[in-house]
Amino acid sequence: MKKRFLLQTLALAALAASTSGVMAQEKFKIGLVLPMTGQQATTGRQIEAAARLYMAQHGDTVAGKKIELIVKDDTSLPDQTRRLAQELIVNDKVNVLAGMGITPSAMAVAPLATQSKTPLVVMAAATSSITEASPYIVRTSFTLPQASVALADWAPKNGIKKVVTLVSDYGPGIDAEKFFKERLTFNGGQVIEQLRVPLRNPDFAPFLQKVRDAKPDALFVFVPSGAGAAVMKQFLERGMDKAGIKLIGTGDVTDDDQLNDMGDGALGVVTSHHYSAAHPSALNKKFVESFSAANKGLRPNFMAVGGYDGMRVIYEALRATKGQGGGEALLGAMKGQIFESPRGKMFIDAQTRDVVQDIYLRKVEKKDGQLFNVEFDVIKDVKDPGKVKFLLFVCFFLSLGEGGGGGQPCQRPQP
Ligand code: VNL
């Protein structure tokens, strides 16, 4: 009797110990800084929803740590992004920083990531040079050179020789303009005019008038996610399509967040990008369905997929380091990750910490009464051409010595 009592007491004590163990379970904090209000609010909404979906699908405990997602609204003002990131590092002691809706935000936080040795997972911003601003940055979105070059290979083969470019006047726009033009010129085409519109409260009308007067075969556009519908509306209102000017651009302009409301005028618009909600894979179908079900029918766009995959990179780094790693170890475990994303296969280049992925050519079509970016061609495993440039230089010297290049980056991508 006495022995049994003792055993029972021991069992109870063990139970209490294990429960208190759960209570005291250490947290793993992710500081997600996003534009939740203001001009870039759709980007914040898409990424937060995707991060929460990832957690709902994969659980909130990894390697014995409870994941805590702390979301902060920077209203897309880089001073705010910096202040919030500082607070997250110092007060909340976050293990990882993530988000970054626009390039100036990512650039403002880069030095803090370096000083505090905190990995910074860039889920949206897409200027090539961002990953060079801190060795702690890993990117799961895309780069504008990556997206633009594919379109500049497609255009001249499809009757588009003379082009006017129209871009938002900041990092990603300048990248798009430069890389599109270089490649188009290389392919025998011509950029006859380069127009830049302000990032804040842009009025496209006066620019579109100039485009009309220049009479190009096509207008190439980059505007950040959320601004595409306004460009499309004014393009159609001015009858540019009827004047024989084609609209082409990176997929930011036919953003899945807005595309379905753009109307039939958007039909036939060709863009190049890394993600379409219509990407025909089983994984993507499931992603789109679950995302939509959890968010009142909202269609995920390329921002959502950057957020979803960013969470994957963080979860798997935590798992690989068995919950024991600091910033340096986590960063090491993020580098080189390779996996199937809803966008297709992707990997994090261990050298550049940037995303390597397939880039698709897509055309706006109607499917089941809804507008989609339907993929019709793919360029496999595209590295950021902003960095490949330097590699090409190396390749040139390698080829002098050996009569051959040094593998994939030394070959011209086949369109
Ligand atoms: C950026 C690039 C932002 C592409 C975007 O949408 C975008 C950026 C907010 O690097 O600032 O579609």
Short mmCIF file of C-alpha atoms and ligand atoms in Angstrom, two decimals:
data_model
loop_
_atom_site.label_atom_id
_atom_site.label_comp_id
_atom_site.label_asym_id
_atom_site.label_seq_id
_atom_site.Cartn_x
_atom_site.Cartn_y
_atom_site.Cartn_z
CA MET A 1 0.00 0.00 0.00
CA LYS A 2 2.76 2.33 1.03
CA LYS A 3 4.76 1.39 -2.05
CA ARG A 4 1.80 2.04 -4.33
CA PHE A 5 1.29 5.46 -2.79
CA LEU A 6 4.92 6.25 -3.35
CA LEU A 7 4.71 5.21 -6.99
CA GLN A 8 1.63 7.34 -7.50
CA THR A 9 3.34 10.32 -5.96
CA LEU A 10 6.33 9.81 -8.18
CA ALA A 11 4.14 9.56 -11.27
CA LEU A 12 2.35 12.77 -10.34
CA ALA A 13 5.64 14.54 -9.72
CA ALA A 14 6.91 13.39 -13.10
CA LEU A 15 3.75 14.64 -14.77
CA ALA A 16 4.03 18.02 -13.04
CA ALA A 17 7.67 18.28 -14.09
CA SER A 18 6.85 17.54 -17.70
CA THR A 19 3.97 20.04 -17.79
CA SER A 20 6.07 22.77 -16.25
CA GLY A 21 8.68 21.82 -18.84
CA VAL A 22 6.15 22.64 -21.53
CA MET A 23 5.22 25.89 -19.81
CA ALA A 24 8.83 26.95 -19.56
CA GLN A 25 9.48 25.77 -23.11
CA GLU A 26 11.75 28.24 -24.77
CA LYS A 27 10.40 30.44 -27.49
CA PHE A 28 11.78 31.05 -30.94
CA LYS A 29 10.80 34.54 -32.04
CA ILE A 30 10.36 35.73 -35.60
CA GLY A 31 10.04 39.51 -36.01
CA LEU A 32 8.02 40.08 -39.18
CA VAL A 33 8.17 43.72 -40.27
CA LEU A 34 5.74 44.55 -43.07
CA PRO A 35 3.69 47.39 -44.55
CA MET A 36 0.27 46.51 -43.08
CA THR A 37 -1.23 49.95 -43.85
CA GLY A 38 -0.52 52.63 -46.45
CA GLN A 39 0.39 52.31 -50.11
CA GLN A 40 1.98 48.84 -49.85
CA ALA A 41 -0.64 47.33 -47.52
CA THR A 42 -1.59 44.49 -49.87
CA THR A 43 1.98 43.21 -49.66
CA GLY A 44 1.83 43.09 -45.87
CA ARG A 45 -1.57 41.43 -45.89
CA GLN A 46 -0.46 38.74 -48.36
CA ILE A 47 2.78 37.93 -46.54
CA GLU A 48 1.26 37.83 -43.05
CA ALA A 49 -1.55 35.56 -44.28
CA ALA A 50 0.98 33.23 -45.94
CA ALA A 51 3.20 33.08 -42.83
CA ARG A 52 0.19 32.20 -40.69
CA LEU A 53 -0.91 29.56 -43.18
CA TYR A 54 2.56 27.99 -43.07
CA MET A 55 2.36 27.84 -39.28
CA ALA A 56 -1.15 26.40 -39.32
CA GLN A 57 0.00 23.67 -41.72
CA HIS A 58 3.35 22.87 -40.08
CA GLY A 59 2.63 23.41 -36.41
CA ASP A 60 4.06 26.05 -34.09
CA THR A 61 6.67 23.90 -32.38
CA VAL A 62 9.97 23.06 -34.06
CA ALA A 63 12.93 21.28 -32.43
CA GLY A 64 11.24 21.69 -29.05
CA LYS A 65 10.82 25.46 -29.44
CA LYS A 66 7.56 27.29 -29.61
CA ILE A 67 7.47 29.63 -32.59
CA GLU A 68 6.21 33.11 -31.88
CA LEU A 69 5.45 35.39 -34.82
CA ILE A 70 5.61 39.10 -33.95
CA VAL A 71 4.11 41.24 -36.73
CA LYS A 72 4.91 44.98 -36.89
CA ASP A 73 3.53 47.55 -39.32
CA ASP A 74 6.19 49.85 -40.80
CA THR A 75 3.66 51.60 -43.11
CA SER A 76 6.41 51.12 -45.76
CA LEU A 77 8.48 53.99 -44.31
CA PRO A 78 12.12 52.84 -43.99
CA ASP A 79 12.70 54.93 -40.82
CA GLN A 80 9.88 53.01 -39.20
CA THR A 81 11.24 49.69 -40.46
CA ARG A 82 14.60 50.48 -38.84
CA ARG A 83 13.05 51.61 -35.53
CA LEU A 84 10.82 48.53 -35.31
CA ALA A 85 13.64 46.16 -36.21
CA GLN A 86 15.82 47.76 -33.53
CA GLU A 87 13.07 47.24 -30.92
CA LEU A 88 12.56 43.65 -32.02
CA ILE A 89 16.28 42.93 -31.66
CA VAL A 90 16.86 44.75 -28.38
CA ASN A 91 13.57 44.35 -26.48
CA ASP A 92 11.97 41.22 -27.91
CA LYS A 93 15.29 39.49 -28.58
CA VAL A 94 14.00 37.96 -31.79
CA ASN A 95 15.96 35.07 -33.28
CA VAL A 96 15.19 36.03 -36.87
CA LEU A 97 13.99 39.17 -38.65
CA ALA A 98 11.80 38.81 -41.73
CA GLY A 99 9.42 40.61 -44.09
CA MET A 100 10.69 43.82 -45.77
CA GLY A 101 7.96 45.02 -48.15
CA ILE A 102 10.13 47.39 -50.19
CA THR A 103 13.81 47.80 -50.98
CA PRO A 104 14.42 50.92 -48.83
CA SER A 105 13.11 49.00 -45.80
CA ALA A 106 15.47 46.07 -46.40
CA MET A 107 18.39 48.48 -46.87
CA ALA A 108 17.53 50.32 -43.64
CA VAL A 109 17.57 47.11 -41.60
CA ALA A 110 20.64 45.49 -43.21
CA PRO A 111 23.23 47.16 -40.89
CA LEU A 112 21.22 46.13 -37.81
CA ALA A 113 21.17 42.51 -38.98
CA THR A 114 24.94 42.62 -39.39
CA GLN A 115 25.66 44.28 -36.02
CA SER A 116 23.38 41.97 -34.05
CA LYS A 117 24.18 38.84 -36.13
CA THR A 118 20.47 38.30 -36.71
CA PRO A 119 19.45 36.51 -39.92
CA LEU A 120 17.15 38.72 -42.03
CA VAL A 121 14.86 36.83 -44.40
CA VAL A 122 13.78 39.21 -47.17
CA MET A 123 10.37 38.01 -48.36
CA ALA A 124 9.33 40.80 -50.76
CA ALA A 125 11.95 43.40 -51.68
CA ALA A 126 13.65 42.58 -54.97
CA THR A 127 16.51 44.93 -55.89
CA SER A 128 19.52 42.84 -56.85
CA SER A 129 21.98 44.51 -54.46
CA ILE A 130 19.97 43.85 -51.26
CA THR A 131 21.73 40.59 -50.47
CA GLU A 132 25.06 42.40 -50.65
CA ALA A 133 24.00 44.92 -47.99
CA SER A 134 24.49 42.37 -45.19
CA PRO A 135 25.98 38.86 -44.96
CA TYR A 136 22.99 38.02 -42.72
CA ILE A 137 20.43 38.54 -45.49
CA VAL A 138 18.74 35.58 -47.19
CA ARG A 139 16.13 36.23 -49.89
CA THR A 140 13.04 34.18 -50.76
CA SER A 141 11.33 36.63 -53.17
CA PHE A 142 13.02 37.26 -56.52
CA THR A 143 15.16 39.89 -58.22
CA LEU A 144 14.09 42.30 -60.93
CA PRO A 145 17.05 41.40 -63.19
CA GLN A 146 15.94 37.74 -62.89
CA ALA A 147 12.43 38.58 -64.11
CA SER A 148 13.32 41.25 -66.70
CA VAL A 149 15.95 39.39 -68.72
CA ALA A 150 13.57 36.57 -69.68
CA LEU A 151 11.12 39.03 -71.20
CA ALA A 152 13.87 40.79 -73.16
CA ASP A 153 14.73 37.40 -74.71
CA TRP A 154 11.10 36.72 -75.59
CA ALA A 155 10.11 40.14 -77.01
CA PRO A 156 12.24 40.45 -80.19
CA LYS A 157 11.29 36.93 -81.25
CA ASN A 158 7.67 38.00 -81.03
CA GLY A 159 7.63 41.11 -83.16
CA ILE A 160 8.60 43.56 -80.42
CA LYS A 161 11.69 45.55 -81.42
CA LYS A 162 11.07 49.13 -80.30
CA VAL A 163 10.20 49.53 -76.64
CA VAL A 164 9.57 52.36 -74.17
CA THR A 165 10.28 51.46 -70.55
CA LEU A 166 8.24 52.86 -67.66
CA VAL A 167 9.43 52.05 -64.14
CA SER A 168 9.00 53.22 -60.56
CA ASP A 169 11.91 55.49 -59.78
CA TYR A 170 13.80 53.49 -57.13
CA GLY A 171 15.97 50.36 -56.76
CA PRO A 172 13.86 47.62 -58.36
CA GLY A 173 12.65 49.93 -61.15
CA ILE A 174 16.21 50.97 -62.02
CA ASP A 175 17.25 47.29 -62.05
CA ALA A 176 14.35 46.35 -64.33
CA GLU A 177 15.05 49.24 -66.70
CA LYS A 178 18.78 48.50 -66.91
CA PHE A 179 18.64 44.72 -67.31
CA PHE A 180 15.71 44.76 -69.72
CA LYS A 181 17.43 47.34 -71.92
CA GLU A 182 20.83 45.62 -71.94
CA ARG A 183 19.36 42.29 -72.91
CA LEU A 184 16.93 43.70 -75.48
CA THR A 185 19.75 45.63 -77.13
CA PHE A 186 21.93 42.50 -77.09
CA ASN A 187 19.08 40.70 -78.87
CA GLY A 188 18.83 43.35 -81.59
CA GLY A 189 15.94 45.35 -80.13
CA GLN A 190 15.91 48.98 -79.02
CA VAL A 191 14.70 50.98 -76.04
CA ILE A 192 13.67 54.32 -77.54
CA GLU A 193 12.68 56.08 -74.33
CA GLN A 194 13.10 55.46 -70.59
CA LEU A 195 10.48 56.91 -68.26
CA ARG A 196 10.52 56.89 -64.46
CA VAL A 197 7.52 57.59 -62.24
CA PRO A 198 7.73 58.45 -58.54
CA LEU A 199 7.16 55.59 -56.10
CA ARG A 200 4.80 57.61 -53.88
CA ASN A 201 1.38 58.52 -55.30
CA PRO A 202 2.28 58.07 -58.95
CA ASP A 203 0.19 59.67 -61.70
CA PHE A 204 0.75 57.62 -64.85
CA ALA A 205 -1.29 59.80 -67.22
CA PRO A 206 1.41 62.28 -68.38
CA PHE A 207 3.87 59.41 -68.89
CA LEU A 208 1.41 57.37 -70.91
CA GLN A 209 0.82 60.36 -73.17
CA LYS A 210 4.56 60.40 -73.93
CA VAL A 211 4.46 56.69 -74.68
CA ARG A 212 1.62 57.23 -77.15
CA ASP A 213 3.59 59.89 -78.95
CA ALA A 214 6.72 57.71 -79.17
CA LYS A 215 4.69 54.88 -80.86
CA PRO A 216 6.76 51.91 -79.70
CA ASP A 217 5.84 48.27 -80.42
CA ALA A 218 5.47 47.77 -76.69
CA LEU A 219 5.55 49.46 -73.32
CA PHE A 220 7.61 47.60 -70.72
CA VAL A 221 6.42 48.31 -67.17
CA PHE A 222 7.70 47.71 -63.68
CA VAL A 223 5.62 49.04 -60.80
CA PRO A 224 5.57 47.50 -57.31
CA SER A 225 2.84 45.09 -56.26
CA GLY A 226 -0.40 46.98 -55.72
CA ALA A 227 0.16 49.62 -58.42
CA GLY A 228 -0.46 47.43 -61.48
CA ALA A 229 -4.23 47.95 -61.66
CA ALA A 230 -3.83 51.73 -61.94
CA VAL A 231 -1.35 51.36 -64.81
CA MET A 232 -3.64 48.92 -66.61
CA LYS A 233 -6.68 51.17 -66.17
CA GLN A 234 -4.98 54.25 -67.56
CA PHE A 235 -3.31 52.28 -70.37
CA LEU A 236 -6.73 51.07 -71.54
CA GLU A 237 -8.52 54.40 -70.95
CA ARG A 238 -6.04 56.09 -73.27
CA GLY A 239 -6.65 53.46 -75.95
CA MET A 240 -2.98 52.53 -76.07
CA ASP A 241 -3.83 48.93 -76.97
CA LYS A 242 -6.02 50.14 -79.86
CA ALA A 243 -3.12 52.31 -81.02
CA GLY A 244 -1.15 49.07 -81.46
CA ILE A 245 1.07 49.39 -78.38
CA LYS A 246 1.46 46.15 -76.43
CA LEU A 247 1.78 46.15 -72.67
CA ILE A 248 4.53 43.87 -71.33
CA GLY A 249 6.31 43.80 -67.98
CA THR A 250 7.48 41.84 -65.01
CA GLY A 251 4.68 39.96 -63.27
CA ASP A 252 4.36 42.73 -60.68
CA VAL A 253 2.02 44.54 -63.09
CA THR A 254 -0.44 41.65 -63.49
CA ASP A 255 -0.25 40.90 -59.77
CA ASP A 256 -2.56 38.02 -58.78
CA ASP A 257 -3.84 40.15 -55.90
CA GLN A 258 -5.47 42.53 -58.42
CA LEU A 259 -5.54 40.75 -61.77
CA ASN A 260 -9.05 39.38 -61.59
CA ASP A 261 -10.48 42.88 -61.13
CA MET A 262 -8.59 44.38 -64.06
CA GLY A 263 -11.21 43.35 -66.62
CA ASP A 264 -10.92 41.79 -70.07
CA GLY A 265 -8.66 44.62 -71.25
CA ALA A 266 -5.86 42.74 -69.47
CA LEU A 267 -6.32 39.65 -71.67
CA GLY A 268 -3.22 38.80 -73.69
CA VAL A 269 -0.75 40.83 -71.59
CA VAL A 270 2.57 38.95 -71.49
CA THR A 271 4.79 39.13 -68.41
CA SER A 272 7.70 37.21 -66.92
CA HIS A 273 7.87 36.20 -63.27
CA HIS A 274 8.63 33.47 -60.78
CA TYR A 275 5.10 32.85 -59.50
CA SER A 276 1.59 32.56 -60.85
CA ALA A 277 -1.43 31.42 -58.83
CA ALA A 278 -2.20 29.33 -61.94
CA HIS A 279 1.11 27.40 -61.74
CA PRO A 280 0.04 23.86 -62.58
CA SER A 281 1.51 21.77 -59.77
CA ALA A 282 -0.24 19.73 -57.08
CA LEU A 283 1.59 21.65 -54.36
CA ASN A 284 0.50 25.02 -55.75
CA LYS A 285 -3.09 23.91 -56.19
CA LYS A 286 -3.18 22.97 -52.52
CA PHE A 287 -1.44 26.23 -51.54
CA VAL A 288 -3.91 28.40 -53.47
CA GLU A 289 -6.91 26.50 -52.09
CA SER A 290 -5.79 26.61 -48.46
CA PHE A 291 -4.72 30.24 -48.68
CA SER A 292 -7.99 31.24 -50.21
CA ALA A 293 -10.03 29.20 -47.70
CA ALA A 294 -8.22 30.81 -44.77
CA ASN A 295 -8.56 34.36 -46.16
CA LYS A 296 -12.14 34.84 -47.41
CA GLY A 297 -11.38 33.83 -50.98
CA LEU A 298 -8.23 35.97 -51.37
CA ARG A 299 -5.94 34.73 -54.15
CA PRO A 300 -2.27 34.45 -53.13
CA ASN A 301 0.19 36.50 -55.17
CA PHE A 302 3.98 36.39 -55.53
CA MET A 303 4.36 38.22 -52.20
CA ALA A 304 2.45 35.45 -50.40
CA VAL A 305 4.71 32.79 -51.87
CA GLY A 306 7.81 34.76 -50.77
CA GLY A 307 6.41 34.81 -47.22
CA TYR A 308 5.40 31.15 -47.24
CA ASP A 309 8.80 29.99 -48.48
CA GLY A 310 10.56 32.36 -46.10
CA MET A 311 8.84 30.59 -43.20
CA ARG A 312 9.95 27.26 -44.66
CA VAL A 313 13.55 28.44 -44.74
CA ILE A 314 13.32 29.58 -41.09
CA TYR A 315 11.56 26.40 -39.86
CA GLU A 316 14.06 24.10 -41.55
CA ALA A 317 17.05 26.10 -40.30
CA LEU A 318 15.70 25.78 -36.77
CA ARG A 319 15.14 22.05 -37.25
CA ALA A 320 18.61 21.50 -38.74
CA THR A 321 20.27 23.29 -35.81
CA LYS A 322 18.12 21.28 -33.35
CA GLY A 323 16.87 24.45 -31.73
CA GLN A 324 20.35 25.16 -30.35
CA GLY A 325 21.77 27.55 -32.91
CA GLY A 326 22.41 31.30 -32.66
CA GLY A 327 22.24 33.68 -35.61
CA GLU A 328 25.38 32.39 -37.27
CA ALA A 329 24.31 28.73 -37.15
CA LEU A 330 20.78 29.53 -38.33
CA LEU A 331 22.18 31.51 -41.23
CA GLY A 332 24.43 28.58 -42.14
CA ALA A 333 21.43 26.25 -42.16
CA MET A 334 19.45 28.63 -44.39
CA LYS A 335 22.17 28.66 -47.04
CA GLY A 336 21.87 25.94 -49.64
CA GLN A 337 18.29 24.91 -48.82
CA ILE A 338 16.64 23.33 -51.82
CA PHE A 339 12.94 22.50 -51.96
CA GLU A 340 9.72 22.50 -53.90
CA SER A 341 7.82 25.76 -53.45
CA PRO A 342 4.34 26.52 -54.79
CA ARG A 343 6.25 28.46 -57.50
CA GLY A 344 8.26 25.35 -58.53
CA LYS A 345 11.72 24.17 -57.45
CA MET A 346 13.85 26.80 -55.73
CA PHE A 347 17.06 27.01 -53.79
CA ILE A 348 19.03 29.44 -51.70
CA ASP A 349 22.44 29.85 -53.30
CA ALA A 350 24.96 29.30 -50.50
CA GLN A 351 27.40 31.85 -51.95
CA THR A 352 25.04 34.74 -52.67
CA ARG A 353 22.22 33.85 -50.18
CA ASP A 354 19.88 34.76 -53.01
CA VAL A 355 17.07 32.73 -54.53
CA VAL A 356 17.70 30.65 -57.66
CA GLN A 357 14.47 29.70 -59.41
CA ASP A 358 12.59 29.08 -62.64
CA ILE A 359 11.27 32.15 -64.44
CA TYR A 360 8.09 31.75 -66.46
CA LEU A 361 6.65 33.60 -69.42
CA ARG A 362 2.93 34.02 -68.89
CA LYS A 363 -0.04 35.41 -70.74
CA VAL A 364 -3.25 36.71 -69.16
CA GLU A 365 -6.08 34.34 -70.06
CA LYS A 366 -9.56 33.57 -68.82
CA LYS A 367 -10.07 30.26 -67.05
CA ASP A 368 -13.46 29.40 -65.53
CA GLY A 369 -14.48 33.04 -65.86
CA GLN A 370 -11.43 34.33 -63.98
CA LEU A 371 -8.28 36.08 -65.19
CA PHE A 372 -4.99 34.28 -64.62
CA ASN A 373 -1.34 34.54 -65.63
CA VAL A 374 -1.08 31.31 -67.63
CA GLU A 375 2.48 30.03 -67.97
CA PHE A 376 3.55 29.14 -71.53
CA ASP A 377 7.34 28.89 -71.28
CA VAL A 378 9.99 28.46 -68.61
CA ILE A 379 13.67 29.30 -68.14
CA LYS A 380 15.10 26.88 -65.60
CA ASP A 381 17.25 27.66 -62.54
CA VAL A 382 17.79 31.36 -63.13
CA LYS A 383 20.40 33.00 -60.91
CA ASP A 384 20.19 36.72 -60.27
CA PRO A 385 21.85 38.19 -63.38
CA GLY A 386 22.93 41.10 -61.15
CA LYS A 387 25.43 38.67 -59.63
CA VAL A 388 26.00 36.36 -62.58
CA LYS A 389 27.72 39.32 -64.27
CA PHE A 390 30.71 38.97 -62.04
CA LEU A 391 30.69 35.21 -62.63
CA LEU A 392 30.69 35.77 -66.40
CA PHE A 393 33.86 37.78 -65.93
CA VAL A 394 35.42 34.83 -64.10
CA CYS A 395 34.12 32.47 -66.78
CA PHE A 396 35.82 34.51 -69.45
CA PHE A 397 39.21 33.99 -67.83
CA LEU A 398 38.50 30.32 -67.17
CA SER A 399 37.66 29.85 -70.83
CA LEU A 400 40.94 31.47 -71.92
CA GLY A 401 42.89 28.79 -70.09
CA GLU A 402 40.78 25.73 -70.79
CA GLY A 403 38.86 26.31 -73.94
CA GLY A 404 35.62 25.93 -72.00
CA GLY A 405 33.57 27.60 -69.30
CA GLY A 406 33.05 26.57 -65.72
CA GLY A 407 29.59 25.04 -65.71
CA GLN A 408 26.11 26.49 -65.44
CA PRO A 409 26.79 30.19 -64.86
CA CYS A 410 29.19 30.19 -67.79
CA GLN A 411 26.50 29.16 -70.25
CA ARG A 412 24.08 31.65 -71.69
CA PRO A 413 20.59 30.84 -70.43
CA GLN A 414 18.56 29.17 -73.15
CA PRO A 415 15.26 30.93 -73.72
C1 VNL B 1 9.77 45.80 -54.53
C2 VNL B 1 9.97 45.03 -55.68
C3 VNL B 1 8.46 45.98 -54.04
C4 VNL B 1 8.88 44.47 -56.34
C5 VNL B 1 7.39 45.41 -54.72
O1 VNL B 1 6.10 45.52 -54.29
C6 VNL B 1 7.61 44.67 -55.86
C7 VNL B 1 10.91 46.44 -53.85
C8 VNL B 1 5.80 46.13 -53.06
O2 VNL B 1 12.02 45.90 -53.93
O3 VNL B 1 10.70 47.50 -53.24
O4 VNL B 1 6.53 44.13 -56.50
#
